[in-house]
Coordinates of C-alpha atoms in Angstrom, one line a residue:
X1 CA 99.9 102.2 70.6
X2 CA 103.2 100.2 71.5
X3 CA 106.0 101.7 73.5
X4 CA 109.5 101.1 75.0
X5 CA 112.6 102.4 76.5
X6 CA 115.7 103.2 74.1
X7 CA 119.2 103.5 75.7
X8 CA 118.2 107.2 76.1
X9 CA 115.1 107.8 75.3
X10 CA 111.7 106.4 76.3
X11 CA 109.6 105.9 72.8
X12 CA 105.7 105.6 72.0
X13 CA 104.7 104.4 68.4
X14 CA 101.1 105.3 67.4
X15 CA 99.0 103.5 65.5
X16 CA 96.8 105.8 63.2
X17 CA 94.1 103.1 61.5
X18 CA 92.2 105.6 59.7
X19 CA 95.6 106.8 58.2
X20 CA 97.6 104.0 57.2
X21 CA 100.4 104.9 59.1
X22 CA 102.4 105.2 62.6
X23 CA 103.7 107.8 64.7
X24 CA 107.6 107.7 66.6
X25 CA 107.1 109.9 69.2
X26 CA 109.7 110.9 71.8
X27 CA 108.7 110.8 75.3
X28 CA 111.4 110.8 77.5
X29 CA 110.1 114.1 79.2
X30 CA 106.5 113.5 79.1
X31 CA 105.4 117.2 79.1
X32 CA 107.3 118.1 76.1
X33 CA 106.6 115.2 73.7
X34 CA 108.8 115.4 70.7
X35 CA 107.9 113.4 67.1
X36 CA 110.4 111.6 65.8
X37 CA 109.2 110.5 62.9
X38 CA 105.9 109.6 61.1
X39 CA 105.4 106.1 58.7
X40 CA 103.1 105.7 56.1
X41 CA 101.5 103.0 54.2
X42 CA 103.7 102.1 50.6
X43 CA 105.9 105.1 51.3
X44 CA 109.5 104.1 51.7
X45 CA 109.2 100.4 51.6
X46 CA 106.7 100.1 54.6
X47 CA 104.4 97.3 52.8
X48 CA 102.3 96.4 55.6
X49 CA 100.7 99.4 57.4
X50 CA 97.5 99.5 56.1
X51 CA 95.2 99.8 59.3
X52 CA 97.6 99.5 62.0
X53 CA 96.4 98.1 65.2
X54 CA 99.4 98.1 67.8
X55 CA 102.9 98.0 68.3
X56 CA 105.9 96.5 70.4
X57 CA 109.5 96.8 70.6
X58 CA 112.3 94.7 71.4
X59 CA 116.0 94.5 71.4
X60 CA 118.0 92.0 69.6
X61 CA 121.4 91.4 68.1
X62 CA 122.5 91.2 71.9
X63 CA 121.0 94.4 72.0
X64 CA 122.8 95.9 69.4
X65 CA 119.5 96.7 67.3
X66 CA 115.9 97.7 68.1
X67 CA 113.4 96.5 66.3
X68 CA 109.3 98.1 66.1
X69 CA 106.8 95.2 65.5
X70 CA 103.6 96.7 63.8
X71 CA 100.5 94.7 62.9
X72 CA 98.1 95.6 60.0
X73 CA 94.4 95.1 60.1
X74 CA 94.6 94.8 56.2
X75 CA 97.5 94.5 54.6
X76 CA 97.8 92.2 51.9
X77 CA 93.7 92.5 51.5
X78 CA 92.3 90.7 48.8
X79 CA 88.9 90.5 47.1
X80 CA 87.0 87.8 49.1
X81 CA 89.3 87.6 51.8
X82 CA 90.6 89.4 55.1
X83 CA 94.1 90.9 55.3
X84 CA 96.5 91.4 57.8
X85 CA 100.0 91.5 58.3
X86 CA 103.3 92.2 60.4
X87 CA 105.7 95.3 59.8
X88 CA 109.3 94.8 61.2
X89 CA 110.8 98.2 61.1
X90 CA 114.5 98.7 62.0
X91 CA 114.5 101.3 65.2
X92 CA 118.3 101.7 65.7
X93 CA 118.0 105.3 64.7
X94 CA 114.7 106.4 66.2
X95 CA 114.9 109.4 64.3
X96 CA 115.4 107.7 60.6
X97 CA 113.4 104.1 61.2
X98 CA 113.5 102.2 58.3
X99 CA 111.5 99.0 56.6
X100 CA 113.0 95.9 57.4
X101 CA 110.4 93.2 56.4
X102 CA 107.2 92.7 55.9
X103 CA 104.3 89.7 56.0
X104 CA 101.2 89.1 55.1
X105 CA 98.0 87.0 55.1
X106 CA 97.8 85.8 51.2
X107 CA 94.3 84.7 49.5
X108 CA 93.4 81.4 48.4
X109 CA 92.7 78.5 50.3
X110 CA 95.5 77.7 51.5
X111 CA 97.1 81.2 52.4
X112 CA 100.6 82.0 53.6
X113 CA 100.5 83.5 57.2
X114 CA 97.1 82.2 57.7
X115 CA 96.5 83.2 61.4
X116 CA 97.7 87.0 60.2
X117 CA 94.0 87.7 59.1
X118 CA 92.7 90.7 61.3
X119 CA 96.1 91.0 63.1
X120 CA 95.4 92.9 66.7
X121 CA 98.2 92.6 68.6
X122 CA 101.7 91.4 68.8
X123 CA 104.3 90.3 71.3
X124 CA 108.0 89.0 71.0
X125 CA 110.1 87.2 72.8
X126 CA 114.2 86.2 72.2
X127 CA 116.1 83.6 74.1
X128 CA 119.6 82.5 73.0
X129 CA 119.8 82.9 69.3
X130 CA 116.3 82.7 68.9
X131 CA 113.7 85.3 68.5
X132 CA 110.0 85.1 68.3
X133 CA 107.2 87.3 67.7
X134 CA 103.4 86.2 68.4
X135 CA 100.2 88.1 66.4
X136 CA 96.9 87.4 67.5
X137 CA 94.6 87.1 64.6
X138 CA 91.5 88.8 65.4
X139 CA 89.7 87.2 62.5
X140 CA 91.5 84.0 62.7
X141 CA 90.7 83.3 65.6
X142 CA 94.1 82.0 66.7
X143 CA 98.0 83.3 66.5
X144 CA 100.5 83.3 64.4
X145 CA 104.5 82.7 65.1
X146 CA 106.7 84.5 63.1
X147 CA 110.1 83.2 63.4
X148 CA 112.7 86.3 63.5
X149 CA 115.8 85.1 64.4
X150 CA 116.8 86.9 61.3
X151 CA 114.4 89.6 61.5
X152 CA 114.9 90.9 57.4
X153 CA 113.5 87.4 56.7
X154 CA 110.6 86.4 58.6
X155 CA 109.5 82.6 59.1
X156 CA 106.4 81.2 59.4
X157 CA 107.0 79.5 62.6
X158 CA 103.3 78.0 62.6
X159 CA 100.1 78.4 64.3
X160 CA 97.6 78.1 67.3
X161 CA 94.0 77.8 66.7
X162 CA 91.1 77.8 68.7
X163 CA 90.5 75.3 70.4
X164 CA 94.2 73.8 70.6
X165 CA 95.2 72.2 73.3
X166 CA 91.9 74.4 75.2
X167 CA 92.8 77.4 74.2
X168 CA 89.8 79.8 73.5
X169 CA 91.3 82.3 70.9
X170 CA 88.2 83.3 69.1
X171 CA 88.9 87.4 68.4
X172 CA 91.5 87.8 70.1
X173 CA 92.4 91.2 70.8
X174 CA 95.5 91.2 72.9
X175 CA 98.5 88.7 73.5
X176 CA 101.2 89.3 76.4
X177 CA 104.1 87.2 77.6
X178 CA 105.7 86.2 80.5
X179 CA 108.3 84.1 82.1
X180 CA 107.4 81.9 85.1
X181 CA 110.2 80.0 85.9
X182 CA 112.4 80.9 82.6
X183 CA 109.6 79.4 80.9
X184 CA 107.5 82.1 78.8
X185 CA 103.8 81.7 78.9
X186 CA 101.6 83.7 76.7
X187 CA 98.4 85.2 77.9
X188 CA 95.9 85.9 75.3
X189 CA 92.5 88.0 75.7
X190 CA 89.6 86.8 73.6
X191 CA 86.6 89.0 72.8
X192 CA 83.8 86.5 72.0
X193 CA 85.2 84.2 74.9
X194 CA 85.3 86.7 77.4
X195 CA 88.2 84.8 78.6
X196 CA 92.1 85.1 78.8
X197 CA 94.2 81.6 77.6
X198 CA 97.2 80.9 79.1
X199 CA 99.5 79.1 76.7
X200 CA 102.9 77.4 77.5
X201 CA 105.1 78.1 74.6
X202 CA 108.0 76.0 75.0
X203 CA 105.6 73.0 74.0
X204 CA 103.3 75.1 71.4
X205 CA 105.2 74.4 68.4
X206 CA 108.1 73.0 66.6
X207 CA 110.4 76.3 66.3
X208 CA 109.7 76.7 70.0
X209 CA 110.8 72.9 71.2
X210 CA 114.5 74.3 68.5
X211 CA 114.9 77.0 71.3
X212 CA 113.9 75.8 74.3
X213 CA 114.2 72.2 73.9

């Protein structure tokens, strides 16, 4: 589950796996949750909700528009190889969401999205012009940067592996960020490592050094 505060309203998005979909749920008065809408798999022009696995939300357009980042388990699943994917959903009306774009991991041996195979978790980041989302890649042991900055056409905005610069990503399960200083950090929790990376972004990749310098 992912969850967030609108202008008025605070909202939780549920990930149902077994379902292929996610639940908006209102929960500004937390005794009296309200659904707001519910999102399924291929319905509506949501192509990558197969197996959802968590959720975040975040403001952009100078706040203008809210945006749900989902990540699929197996979206884009082929034959031979393991799936996974990124929803962007446009939140602006919570009560009428809408597909905005949509990733995913391709087959082949040299697949688009690569690090999008198993996505677990996701978290996003904006600063100036530039927005950023991070999926951890379960079985990809690594992340993926999608490059949002215009959020109905995501950008592969390349990849940390395991092992990069130290980092021990393998199975990760869970990415956060934070600002120390103005500059954002991500903190990553690994399964097999037992271990939480903490990765400077600003000096992680090329679309980073654009925004930051």
């Amino acid at each position: 589950a992912g969850g967030g505060a609108d202008d008025e309203m605070w909202i939780l998005l549920v990930c149902l796996y077994d379902d292929d979909a996610v639940q908006l749920v209102d929960v500004t008065e937390p005794r009296r949750p309200a659904l707001l809408a519910r999102l399924s798999h291929a319905v509506g022009g949501f192509a990558a909700l197969r197996a959802p696995t968590a959720a975040a939300l975040l403001r952009v357009d100078g706040g203008r528009t809210l945006l749900a980042l989902v990540t699929s388990e197996a979206a884009g699943i082929a034959a031979g190889a393991p799936g996974g994917g990124l929803q962007v959903i446009n939140m602006t009306n919570p009560a009428s969401p809408s597909a905005l774009a949509a990733v995913a991991r391709t087959a082949g041996p040299k697949p688009e999205w690569p690090m999008l195979a198993g996505a677990s978790a996701v978290a996003a980041l904006t600063h100036g012009n530039c927005t950023l989302a991070l999926v951890a890649g379960y079985h990809a042991h690594g992340l993926q940067l999608v490059n949002l900055t215009d959020p109905a056409h995501p950008k592969d905005g390349g990849t940390i592996e395991h092992g990069a610069g130290g980092a021990r990503l393998r199975s990760p399960i869970d990415v956060q960020i934070v600002r120390v200083g103005g500059v954002p950090f991500a903190f990553v929790a690994a399964s097999v490592d037992d271990t939480v990376s903490v990765i400077r972004l600003n000096t992680s990749a090329a679309l980073l050094s654009e925004c930051w310098g």
